[in-house]
PDB file of C-alpha atoms and ligand atoms in Angstrom:
ATOM      1  CA  MET A   1      21.701  30.041  53.843  1.00 42.00           C
ATOM      2  CA  PRO A   2      18.409  29.722  56.103  1.00 46.00           C
ATOM      3  CA  VAL A   3      16.573  30.801  53.585  1.00 45.00           C
ATOM      4  CA  LYS A   4      17.491  29.515  50.393  1.00 45.00           C
ATOM      5  CA  ASP A   5      17.059  26.396  52.452  1.00 44.00           C
ATOM      6  CA  CYS A   6      13.461  27.312  53.421  1.00 43.00           C
ATOM      7  CA  VAL A   7      12.757  27.856  49.496  1.00 41.00           C
ATOM      8  CA  VAL A   8      14.414  24.739  48.574  1.00 40.00           C
ATOM      9  CA  ALA A   9      12.589  23.279  51.295  1.00 40.00           C
ATOM     10  CA  LEU A  10       9.258  24.669  50.284  1.00 39.00           C
ATOM     11  CA  MET A  11       9.613  24.009  46.379  1.00 41.00           C
ATOM     12  CA  ILE A  12      10.674  19.741  46.930  1.00 38.00           C
ATOM     13  CA  ARG A  13       7.682  19.617  50.269  1.00 39.00           C
ATOM     14  CA  PRO A  14       6.526  15.649  49.821  1.00 39.00           C
ATOM     15  CA  GLU A  15       2.802  15.614  49.734  1.00 38.00           C
ATOM     16  CA  GLU A  16       3.225  17.915  46.921  1.00 36.00           C
ATOM     17  CA  SER A  17       4.755  15.107  44.893  1.00 38.00           C
ATOM     18  CA  THR A  18       2.425  12.670  46.316  1.00 38.00           C
ATOM     19  CA  ALA A  19      -0.929  14.821  45.591  1.00 38.00           C
ATOM     20  CA  LEU A  20       0.439  14.963  40.806  1.00 38.00           C
ATOM     21  CA  PRO A  21      -2.677  12.734  39.979  1.00 41.00           C
ATOM     22  CA  ASP A  22      -1.759   9.056  39.632  1.00 41.00           C
ATOM     23  CA  SER A  23      -0.493   8.722  35.893  1.00 41.00           C
ATOM     24  CA  SER A  24      -3.391   5.046  36.348  1.00 42.00           C
ATOM     25  CA  THR A  25      -6.070   8.226  36.446  1.00 41.00           C
ATOM     26  CA  ASP A  26      -5.532  10.478  33.958  1.00 43.00           C
ATOM     27  CA  SER A  27      -2.382  10.801  31.199  1.00 44.00           C
ATOM     28  CA  GLY A  28      -3.651  13.712  29.739  1.00 46.00           C
ATOM     29  CA  THR A  29      -4.917  14.557  26.955  1.00 51.00           C
ATOM     30  CA  ARG A  30      -6.200  11.594  25.823  1.00 49.00           C
ATOM     31  CA  PRO A  31      -9.854  11.040  25.526  1.00 50.00           C
ATOM     32  CA  ASP A  32      -9.615   8.196  28.065  1.00 46.00           C
ATOM     33  CA  PRO A  33      -7.341   6.365  29.304  1.00 47.00           C
ATOM     34  CA  THR A  34      -7.711   3.066  29.950  1.00 51.00           C
ATOM     35  CA  GLY A  35      -6.631   1.703  27.132  1.00 52.00           C
ATOM     36  CA  SER A  36      -9.659  -0.561  25.677  1.00 82.00           C
ATOM     37  CA  LYS A  37     -10.440  -0.906  22.663  1.00 86.00           C
ATOM     38  CA  ALA A  38     -13.155   1.244  22.106  1.00 89.00           C
ATOM     39  CA  GLU A  39     -11.283   4.890  24.048  1.00 92.00           C
ATOM     40  CA  ASP A  40      -8.119   3.408  21.212  1.00 93.00           C
ATOM     41  CA  ALA A  41     -10.695   3.852  18.265  1.00 95.00           C
ATOM     42  CA  ALA A  42     -12.056   7.012  19.643  1.00 95.00           C
ATOM     43  CA  ALA A  43      -7.753   7.989  20.219  1.00 95.00           C
ATOM     44  CA  PHE A  44      -7.741   6.651  16.422  1.00 96.00           C
ATOM     45  CA  GLN A  45     -10.526   9.021  14.719  1.00 95.00           C
ATOM     46  CA  LYS A  46      -9.311  12.148  16.369  1.00 96.00           C
ATOM     47  CA  TYR A  47      -5.496  11.920  15.922  1.00 96.00           C
ATOM     48  CA  VAL A  48      -5.371   9.588  12.867  1.00 97.00           C
ATOM     49  CA  THR A  49      -7.853  10.182  11.102  1.00 96.00           C
ATOM     50  CA  PRO A  50      -8.131  13.436  10.230  1.00 95.00           C
ATOM     51  CA  GLU A  51      -4.598  13.356   9.098  1.00 95.00           C
ATOM     52  CA  PHE A  52      -5.003  10.513   6.223  1.00 96.00           C
ATOM     53  CA  ASP A  53      -5.011  12.598   3.377  1.00 94.00           C
ATOM     54  CA  LEU A  54      -1.158  14.675   4.370  1.00 93.00           C
ATOM     55  CA  LEU A  55      -0.043  10.610   5.503  1.00 95.00           C
ATOM     56  CA  TYR A  56      -0.886   9.622   1.959  1.00 96.00           C
ATOM     57  CA  ARG A  57       0.836  12.379  -0.191  1.00 93.00           C
ATOM     58  CA  THR A  58       3.761  11.652   1.809  1.00 93.00           C
ATOM     59  CA  ALA A  59       4.387   8.417   1.280  1.00 94.00           C
ATOM     60  CA  TRP A  60       3.820   8.921  -2.227  1.00 92.00           C
ATOM     61  CA  SER A  61       6.528  11.233  -2.409  1.00 90.00           C
ATOM     62  CA  LEU A  62       8.540   8.527  -0.620  1.00 90.00           C
ATOM     63  CA  THR A  63       7.049   5.654  -2.491  1.00 91.00           C
ATOM     64  CA  ARG A  64       6.230   7.902  -6.461  1.00 88.00           C
ATOM     65  CA  ASN A  65       3.693   4.856  -7.072  1.00 91.00           C
ATOM     66  CA  ASN A  66      -0.113   4.442  -5.651  1.00 94.00           C
ATOM     67  CA  THR A  67       0.378  -0.242  -4.476  1.00 95.00           C
ATOM     68  CA  ASP A  68       3.248   1.568  -2.495  1.00 95.00           C
ATOM     69  CA  ALA A  69       1.656   4.596  -1.434  1.00 95.00           C
ATOM     70  CA  GLN A  70      -1.582   2.960   0.007  1.00 97.00           C
ATOM     71  CA  ASP A  71       1.020  -0.086   1.401  1.00 97.00           C
ATOM     72  CA  LEU A  72       2.964   2.624   2.742  1.00 96.00           C
ATOM     73  CA  VAL A  73      -0.136   4.640   4.137  1.00 97.00           C
ATOM     74  CA  GLN A  74      -2.087   1.521   5.775  1.00 97.00           C
ATOM     75  CA  ASP A  75       0.942  -0.220   7.547  1.00 97.00           C
ATOM     76  CA  THR A  76       1.655   3.146   9.215  1.00 97.00           C
ATOM     77  CA  LEU A  77      -2.023   3.016  10.376  1.00 97.00           C
ATOM     78  CA  LEU A  78      -2.047  -0.630  11.742  1.00 97.00           C
ATOM     79  CA  ARG A  79       1.884   1.290  13.662  1.00 96.00           C
ATOM     80  CA  ALA A  80       0.068   3.575  14.432  1.00 97.00           C
ATOM     81  CA  PHE A  81      -3.240   2.069  15.902  1.00 96.00           C
ATOM     82  CA  ARG A  82      -0.948  -0.930  17.776  1.00 95.00           C
ATOM     83  CA  SER A  83       1.413   2.479  19.710  1.00 95.00           C
ATOM     84  CA  ILE A  84      -1.966   4.329  19.868  1.00 95.00           C
ATOM     85  CA  ASP A  85      -2.591   3.615  24.143  1.00 93.00           C
ATOM     86  CA  ARG A  86       0.890   4.783  24.299  1.00 94.00           C
ATOM     87  CA  PHE A  87       0.264   7.747  21.945  1.00 94.00           C
ATOM     88  CA  ASP A  88       0.485  10.939  24.779  1.00 93.00           C
ATOM     89  CA  GLY A  89      -2.033  13.381  22.274  1.00 92.00           C
ATOM     90  CA  ARG A  90       0.485  15.885  21.565  1.00 90.00           C
ATOM     91  CA  TYR A  91       1.475  16.313  18.116  1.00 89.00           C
ATOM     92  CA  PRO A  92       0.499  13.608  16.532  1.00 92.00           C
ATOM     93  CA  ARG A  93       1.303  15.199  12.489  1.00 91.00           C
ATOM     94  CA  ALA A  94       5.205  15.054  14.302  1.00 89.00           C
ATOM     95  CA  TRP A  95       4.039  11.470  15.925  1.00 93.00           C
ATOM     96  CA  LEU A  96       2.949  10.144  12.419  1.00 94.00           C
ATOM     97  CA  LEU A  97       5.210  10.780  10.294  1.00 93.00           C
ATOM     98  CA  THR A  98       7.579   9.719  12.911  1.00 91.00           C
ATOM     99  CA  ILE A  99       5.731   5.751  12.121  1.00 94.00           C
ATOM    100  CA  MET A 100       5.855   6.570   8.799  1.00 94.00           C
ATOM    101  CA  ARG A 101       9.459   6.970   8.191  1.00 92.00           C
ATOM    102  CA  ASN A 102       9.867   3.951  10.350  1.00 92.00           C
ATOM    103  CA  ALA A 103       7.792   1.843   8.264  1.00 94.00           C
ATOM    104  CA  ASN A 104       8.908   3.205   5.499  1.00 92.00           C
ATOM    105  CA  ILE A 105      12.879   2.123   6.738  1.00 89.00           C
ATOM    106  CA  ASN A 106      11.912  -1.585   7.172  1.00 88.00           C
ATOM    107  CA  ARG A 107       9.905  -1.572   3.568  1.00 86.00           C
ATOM    108  CA  ALA A 108      13.043   0.003   2.138  1.00 80.00           C
ATOM    109  CA  ARG A 109      15.527  -2.756   3.476  1.00 80.00           C
ATOM    110  CA  LYS A 110      13.378  -5.747   1.715  1.00 77.00           C
ATOM    111  CA  LYS A 111      13.706  -3.697  -1.235  1.00 70.00           C
ATOM    112  CA  LYS A 112      17.262  -4.347  -3.563  1.00 53.00           C
ATOM    113  CA  PRO A 113      18.907  -1.077  -3.682  1.00 52.00           C
ATOM    114  CA  ASP A 114      19.265   0.270  -6.606  1.00 51.00           C
ATOM    115  CA  LEU A 115      23.190   1.953  -6.905  1.00 47.00           C
ATOM    116  CA  LEU A 116      23.707   2.329 -10.460  1.00 46.00           C
ATOM    117  CA  ASP A 117      21.306   4.266 -11.308  1.00 52.00           C
ATOM    118  CA  ASP A 118      21.604   7.813  -9.425  1.00 60.00           C
ATOM    119  CA  PRO A 119      20.290  10.745 -10.491  1.00 60.00           C
ATOM    120  CA  ASP A 120      20.473  12.390  -7.397  1.00 66.00           C
ATOM    121  CA  ALA A 121      24.084  11.957  -6.759  1.00 58.00           C
ATOM    122  CA  ALA A 122      24.353  13.569 -10.025  1.00 57.00           C
ATOM    123  CA  PHE A 123      22.638  16.463  -9.758  1.00 58.00           C
ATOM    124  CA  GLU A 124      24.967  17.469  -7.227  1.00 55.00           C
ATOM    125  CA  ARG A 125      27.668  16.326  -9.154  1.00 48.00           C
ATOM    126  CA  SER A 126      26.862  18.896 -11.359  1.00 46.00           C
ATOM    127  CA  ALA A 127      29.103  22.153 -12.002  1.00 38.00           C
ATOM    128  CA  ASP A 128      26.335  24.307 -13.437  1.00 39.00           C
ATOM    129  CA  PHE A 129      22.869  22.961 -13.745  1.00 38.00           C
ATOM    130  CA  ALA A 130      22.401  24.398 -17.604  1.00 38.00           C
ATOM    131  CA  ASP A 131      25.184  22.277 -18.792  1.00 35.00           C
ATOM    132  CA  ASN A 132      23.483  18.704 -19.934  1.00 35.00           C
ATOM    133  CA  GLU A 133      19.872  20.699 -20.531  1.00 35.00           C
ATOM    134  CA  ASP A 134      19.106  20.047 -23.740  1.00 32.00           C
ATOM    135  CA  PRO A 135      18.206  23.446 -25.148  1.00 32.00           C
ATOM    136  CA  GLU A 136      15.694  21.215 -27.730  1.00 29.00           C
ATOM    137  CA  SER A 137      14.076  19.524 -25.104  1.00 28.00           C
ATOM    138  CA  LEU A 138      13.094  22.861 -23.600  1.00 30.00           C
ATOM    139  CA  VAL A 139       9.127  23.347 -24.240  1.00 30.00           C
ATOM    140  CA  VAL A 140       8.200  27.114 -23.793  1.00 31.00           C
ATOM    141  CA  SER A 141       5.092  26.994 -22.998  1.00 36.00           C
ATOM    142  CA  PRO A 142       2.859  30.690 -22.218  1.00 41.00           C
ATOM    143  CA  VAL A 143       2.171  29.808 -19.215  1.00 66.00           C
ATOM    144  CA  PHE A 144       3.776  29.889 -15.764  1.00 80.00           C
ATOM    145  CA  ASP A 145       1.967  26.753 -13.646  1.00 83.00           C
ATOM    146  CA  ALA A 146       2.996  24.811 -17.030  1.00 82.00           C
ATOM    147  CA  ALA A 147       6.882  25.527 -16.962  1.00 84.00           C
ATOM    148  CA  VAL A 148       6.854  25.015 -12.890  1.00 89.00           C
ATOM    149  CA  GLN A 149       5.421  22.084 -13.310  1.00 88.00           C
ATOM    150  CA  GLN A 150       7.896  20.914 -16.303  1.00 88.00           C
ATOM    151  CA  ALA A 151      10.979  21.926 -14.185  1.00 91.00           C
ATOM    152  CA  LEU A 152       8.965  20.380 -11.519  1.00 92.00           C
ATOM    153  CA  ASP A 153       9.860  16.907 -12.826  1.00 91.00           C
ATOM    154  CA  ALA A 154      12.826  17.298 -14.221  1.00 92.00           C
ATOM    155  CA  LEU A 155      14.291  17.501 -11.425  1.00 94.00           C
ATOM    156  CA  PRO A 156      16.386  14.394  -9.750  1.00 94.00           C
ATOM    157  CA  PRO A 157      14.105  12.327  -8.078  1.00 92.00           C
ATOM    158  CA  ASN A 158      15.519  13.616  -4.205  1.00 91.00           C
ATOM    159  CA  PHE A 159      15.643  17.239  -5.351  1.00 95.00           C
ATOM    160  CA  ARG A 160      11.854  17.049  -5.945  1.00 94.00           C
ATOM    161  CA  GLN A 161      10.926  14.446  -2.851  1.00 94.00           C
ATOM    162  CA  VAL A 162      11.716  17.631  -0.565  1.00 96.00           C
ATOM    163  CA  VAL A 163       9.584  20.187  -3.201  1.00 95.00           C
ATOM    164  CA  GLU A 164       6.668  17.894  -2.621  1.00 94.00           C
ATOM    165  CA  LEU A 165       7.353  17.434   1.423  1.00 95.00           C
ATOM    166  CA  VAL A 166       7.259  21.289   1.742  1.00 95.00           C
ATOM    167  CA  ASP A 167       5.471  22.933  -0.971  1.00 94.00           C
ATOM    168  CA  LEU A 168       3.041  20.563  -1.798  1.00 92.00           C
ATOM    169  CA  ASN A 169       2.335  18.899   1.181  1.00 91.00           C
ATOM    170  CA  GLY A 170       3.583  22.012   3.218  1.00 91.00           C
ATOM    171  CA  LEU A 171       5.577  19.780   5.681  1.00 95.00           C
ATOM    172  CA  SER A 172       8.772  22.150   7.412  1.00 95.00           C
ATOM    173  CA  TYR A 173      11.988  21.236   7.023  1.00 96.00           C
ATOM    174  CA  GLN A 174      12.316  19.286  10.286  1.00 95.00           C
ATOM    175  CA  GLU A 175       9.412  16.875   9.700  1.00 95.00           C
ATOM    176  CA  ALA A 176      10.589  16.563   6.121  1.00 96.00           C
ATOM    177  CA  ALA A 177      14.347  15.552   7.496  1.00 95.00           C
ATOM    178  CA  ASP A 178      12.772  13.117   9.824  1.00 94.00           C
ATOM    179  CA  ILE A 179      11.125  11.469   7.331  1.00 94.00           C
ATOM    180  CA  THR A 180      13.563  11.668   4.594  1.00 93.00           C
ATOM    181  CA  GLU A 181      16.383  10.635   7.470  1.00 93.00           C
ATOM    182  CA  THR A 182      18.656  13.096   6.282  1.00 94.00           C
ATOM    183  CA  PRO A 183      20.077  16.107   8.106  1.00 97.00           C
ATOM    184  CA  VAL A 184      18.456  19.638   8.160  1.00 96.00           C
ATOM    185  CA  GLY A 185      20.616  21.469   6.044  1.00 96.00           C
ATOM    186  CA  THR A 186      20.542  19.301   3.248  1.00 96.00           C
ATOM    187  CA  VAL A 187      16.849  19.460   2.810  1.00 96.00           C
ATOM    188  CA  MET A 188      17.057  22.593   2.940  1.00 95.00           C
ATOM    189  CA  SER A 189      20.239  23.449   0.037  1.00 95.00           C
ATOM    190  CA  ARG A 190      18.427  20.687  -1.621  1.00 95.00           C
ATOM    191  CA  LEU A 191      14.839  22.773  -1.305  1.00 95.00           C
ATOM    192  CA  HIS A 192      17.193  25.254  -2.198  1.00 93.00           C
ATOM    193  CA  ARG A 193      18.663  23.257  -5.043  1.00 94.00           C
ATOM    194  CA  ALA A 194      15.368  22.672  -6.646  1.00 95.00           C
ATOM    195  CA  ARG A 195      14.193  25.875  -6.649  1.00 94.00           C
ATOM    196  CA  SER A 196      16.817  28.234  -7.739  1.00 93.00           C
ATOM    197  CA  ARG A 197      16.192  25.095 -10.872  1.00 92.00           C
ATOM    198  CA  ILE A 198      12.779  25.455 -11.679  1.00 92.00           C
ATOM    199  CA  ARG A 199      13.580  29.850 -11.108  1.00 91.00           C
ATOM    200  CA  GLU A 200      16.598  28.563 -13.652  1.00 90.00           C
ATOM    201  CA  GLN A 201      14.077  27.316 -15.761  1.00 85.00           C
ATOM    202  CA  LEU A 202      11.714  29.875 -15.761  1.00 83.00           C
ATOM    203  CA  SER A 203      14.420  33.286 -16.232  1.00 83.00           C
ATOM    204  CA  GLU A 204      14.725  30.763 -19.493  1.00 80.00           C
ATOM    205  CA  THR A 205      11.144  31.274 -21.247  1.00 72.00           C
ATOM    206  CA  GLY A 206      11.379  34.874 -20.091  1.00 71.00           C
ATOM    207  CA  LEU A 207       8.127  33.008 -17.656  1.00 72.00           C
ATOM    208  CA  ASP A 208      10.504  35.354 -14.530  1.00 75.00           C
ATOM    209  CA  ALA A 209       9.850  38.262 -15.973  1.00 70.00           C
ATOM    210  CA  GLU A 210       5.795  37.758 -16.245  1.00 63.00           C
ATOM    211  CA  VAL A 211       5.986  37.912 -12.522  1.00 63.00           C
ATOM    212  CA  SER A 212       7.503  41.646 -11.610  1.00 51.00           C
ATOM    213  CA  ALA A 213       5.467  43.390 -14.196  1.00 52.00           C
ATOM    214  CA  SER A 214       1.986  41.602 -12.471  1.00 46.00           C
TER     215      SER A 214
ATOM    216  CA  MET B   1      31.848  44.434  -4.367  1.00 52.00           C
ATOM    217  CA  MET B   2      29.137  46.733  -2.376  1.00 54.00           C
ATOM    218  CA  SER B   3      25.701  48.012  -3.748  1.00 58.00           C
ATOM    219  CA  PHE B   4      24.015  51.551  -3.674  1.00 57.00           C
ATOM    220  CA  VAL B   5      21.747  49.864  -1.913  1.00 51.00           C
ATOM    221  CA  GLN B   6      23.925  48.118   0.624  1.00 50.00           C
ATOM    222  CA  LYS B   7      26.435  51.606   1.073  1.00 55.00           C
ATOM    223  CA  ILE B   8      22.920  53.802   2.616  1.00 56.00           C
ATOM    224  CA  MET B   9      21.406  51.105   3.870  1.00 56.00           C
ATOM    225  CA  PRO B  10      22.683  49.255   6.905  1.00 69.00           C
ATOM    226  CA  GLY B  11      21.733  45.330   7.789  1.00 86.00           C
ATOM    227  CA  PRO B  12      21.430  42.373   6.058  1.00 92.00           C
ATOM    228  CA  SER B  13      23.059  42.442   2.773  1.00 95.00           C
ATOM    229  CA  CYS B  14      22.438  41.389  -0.946  1.00 96.00           C
ATOM    230  CA  ASP B  15      23.582  38.224  -0.662  1.00 95.00           C
ATOM    231  CA  GLU B  16      22.976  37.945   3.231  1.00 95.00           C
ATOM    232  CA  VAL B  17      19.445  38.825   2.414  1.00 96.00           C
ATOM    233  CA  MET B  18      19.451  35.465  -0.918  1.00 93.00           C
ATOM    234  CA  GLU B  19      21.082  33.149   1.369  1.00 92.00           C
ATOM    235  CA  THR B  20      17.945  33.622   4.188  1.00 93.00           C
ATOM    236  CA  LEU B  21      15.625  34.297   1.557  1.00 95.00           C
ATOM    237  CA  GLN B  22      14.659  30.269   0.592  1.00 95.00           C
ATOM    238  CA  ALA B  23      13.892  30.157   4.812  1.00 96.00           C
ATOM    239  CA  TYR B  24      11.988  33.740   4.879  1.00 96.00           C
ATOM    240  CA  LEU B  25       9.196  32.784   2.470  1.00 96.00           C
ATOM    241  CA  ASP B  26       9.001  28.884   4.129  1.00 96.00           C
ATOM    242  CA  GLY B  27       8.526  30.825   7.961  1.00 95.00           C
ATOM    243  CA  GLU B  28      11.698  29.397   8.721  1.00 96.00           C
ATOM    244  CA  ILE B  29      13.670  32.053  10.501  1.00 94.00           C
ATOM    245  CA  ASP B  30      12.269  33.596  13.080  1.00 95.00           C
ATOM    246  CA  ASP B  31      10.886  37.038  14.096  1.00 95.00           C
ATOM    247  CA  LYS B  32      13.870  39.466  14.114  1.00 95.00           C
ATOM    248  CA  GLN B  33      16.050  37.843  11.258  1.00 94.00           C
ATOM    249  CA  ALA B  34      12.050  37.706   9.293  1.00 96.00           C
ATOM    250  CA  LYS B  35      12.172  41.795   9.997  1.00 95.00           C
ATOM    251  CA  LYS B  36      14.980  42.023   8.760  1.00 95.00           C
ATOM    252  CA  VAL B  37      15.257  40.610   5.895  1.00 96.00           C
ATOM    253  CA  ALA B  38      11.654  42.751   4.765  1.00 96.00           C
ATOM    254  CA  ARG B  39      12.764  45.572   5.728  1.00 96.00           C
ATOM    255  CA  HIS B  40      16.080  44.711   3.329  1.00 96.00           C
ATOM    256  CA  LEU B  41      13.088  43.757   0.832  1.00 96.00           C
ATOM    257  CA  ALA B  42      11.511  47.187   0.664  1.00 96.00           C
ATOM    258  CA  LYS B  43      14.130  49.113   0.329  1.00 95.00           C
ATOM    259  CA  CYS B  44      16.294  46.620  -2.178  1.00 96.00           C
ATOM    260  CA  SER B  45      14.507  46.471  -5.512  1.00 95.00           C
ATOM    261  CA  GLN B  46      16.265  43.474  -7.195  1.00 94.00           C
ATOM    262  CA  CYS B  47      16.247  41.222  -4.298  1.00 96.00           C
ATOM    263  CA  ASP B  48      12.160  41.727  -3.933  1.00 95.00           C
ATOM    264  CA  ARG B  49      11.986  40.897  -7.122  1.00 92.00           C
ATOM    265  CA  GLU B  50      13.546  38.332  -6.214  1.00 93.00           C
ATOM    266  CA  SER B  51      11.407  37.071  -3.371  1.00 94.00           C
ATOM    267  CA  GLN B  52       8.469  37.840  -5.960  1.00 91.00           C
ATOM    268  CA  VAL B  53       9.695  35.770  -8.506  1.00 91.00           C
ATOM    269  CA  TYR B  54       9.938  32.830  -5.595  1.00 93.00           C
ATOM    270  CA  SER B  55       7.083  33.352  -3.876  1.00 92.00           C
ATOM    271  CA  LYS B  56       5.412  32.880  -7.066  1.00 90.00           C
ATOM    272  CA  ILE B  57       7.002  29.771  -7.796  1.00 92.00           C
ATOM    273  CA  LYS B  58       5.693  28.683  -4.062  1.00 92.00           C
ATOM    274  CA  GLU B  59       2.474  29.596  -5.279  1.00 89.00           C
ATOM    275  CA  SER B  60       2.656  27.147  -8.266  1.00 89.00           C
ATOM    276  CA  LEU B  61       4.223  24.196  -6.840  1.00 91.00           C
ATOM    277  CA  ALA B  62       1.194  24.396  -3.954  1.00 89.00           C
ATOM    278  CA  LYS B  63      -1.518  24.690  -5.961  1.00 84.00           C
ATOM    279  CA  ARG B  64       0.030  21.423  -7.753  1.00 82.00           C
ATOM    280  CA  LYS B  65      -1.751  19.644  -4.841  1.00 83.00           C
ATOM    281  CA  GLN B  66      -3.798  17.613  -6.664  1.00 80.00           C
ATOM    282  CA  PRO B  67      -6.725  15.617  -4.266  1.00 85.00           C
ATOM    283  CA  VAL B  68      -6.372  12.293  -3.590  1.00 91.00           C
ATOM    284  CA  ASP B  69      -7.718   8.957  -6.117  1.00 93.00           C
ATOM    285  CA  PRO B  70     -11.097   8.880  -4.157  1.00 95.00           C
ATOM    286  CA  GLU B  71     -10.434   4.969  -4.841  1.00 96.00           C
ATOM    287  CA  ILE B  72      -7.501   5.121  -2.925  1.00 96.00           C
ATOM    288  CA  MET B  73      -9.429   7.239   0.101  1.00 96.00           C
ATOM    289  CA  ALA B  74     -12.126   5.225   0.445  1.00 97.00           C
ATOM    290  CA  ALA B  75      -9.892   2.384   0.580  1.00 97.00           C
ATOM    291  CA  ILE B  76      -7.786   4.178   3.618  1.00 97.00           C
ATOM    292  CA  LYS B  77     -10.753   4.718   5.437  1.00 97.00           C
ATOM    293  CA  GLN B  78     -11.786   1.644   4.915  1.00 97.00           C
ATOM    294  CA  PHE B  79      -8.650  -0.267   6.060  1.00 97.00           C
ATOM    295  CA  SER B  80      -9.014   1.904   9.439  1.00 97.00           C
ATOM    296  CA  GLN B  81     -12.439   1.064  10.099  1.00 95.00           C
ATOM    297  CA  ASP B  82     -11.764  -2.542  10.005  1.00 95.00           C
ATOM    298  CA  LEU B  83      -8.941  -1.279  12.268  1.00 94.00           C
ATOM    299  CA  ILE B  84     -11.122  -0.280  14.185  1.00 92.00           C
ATOM    300  CA  SER B  85     -13.656  -1.786  14.605  1.00 88.00           C
ATOM    301  CA  PRO B  86     -13.174  -5.279  13.602  1.00 79.00           C
ATOM    302  CA  ASN B  87     -16.361  -7.865  13.279  1.00 67.00           C
TER     303      ASN B  87
HETATM  304 ZN1   ZN C 301      18.726  43.784  -1.825  1.00 77.08          ZN
END
């Protein structure tokens, strides 16, 4: 049909494509596209520096100790700085978390896997959370926060980790899934089970009743 | 077995609401679904109570966010400074 051909021809007019800005003159929201050291530093300050806190918290959730967390953050910062000239300025958090995930994979490869002690697998297997709970070990706290804290500490590592990433650090399900290399569905089920576990502990201590009373 | 609330109220069942409650509280479901859950919670005291308990747990967990050790943060800042402006 002639009319349609005409429209298509208008859409792909060659002079339009050549009129597009050359990629060497502007690369989007980056403060400067020249890639000079000073501009890399400026981009680093703009996109990376505001995320230090999140990066450290996330690293801590992944490593569970200060030294490893700091190492992981620094490794991430180094990688980020090296590739910042290729970063387009969009979604700095997602970009940084991806770098951290890769840095963490590298780091984990250097360490020996601990196959004998897998509390997460045991937690997944347990039919009922309350089954292996020793009533003596459950210290009844009058303070809601303390009870939540205690329940959080009692969670198996992978479950506690997802709670930390989402509830403490404010990551989305997708971000938590990416950083831990698990499917989103697994993140959701772990989060759900972890919170259910915390909620169960609260009802055992009668603290959940406080909520609806307040 | 259907609860009284389900019989008189169209929309998601209590079980369905409980299944999406976590994602609802985390803001991870779309607006249309969220509205359905919210409407259910407004009318079903049983689910609303669960929602409140989990909200309180989330709130309490968020409070657990401790400030990062200032010494570590200072070291990270120094590391970055050395990275971006080496002498
Ligand atoms: Zn209900």
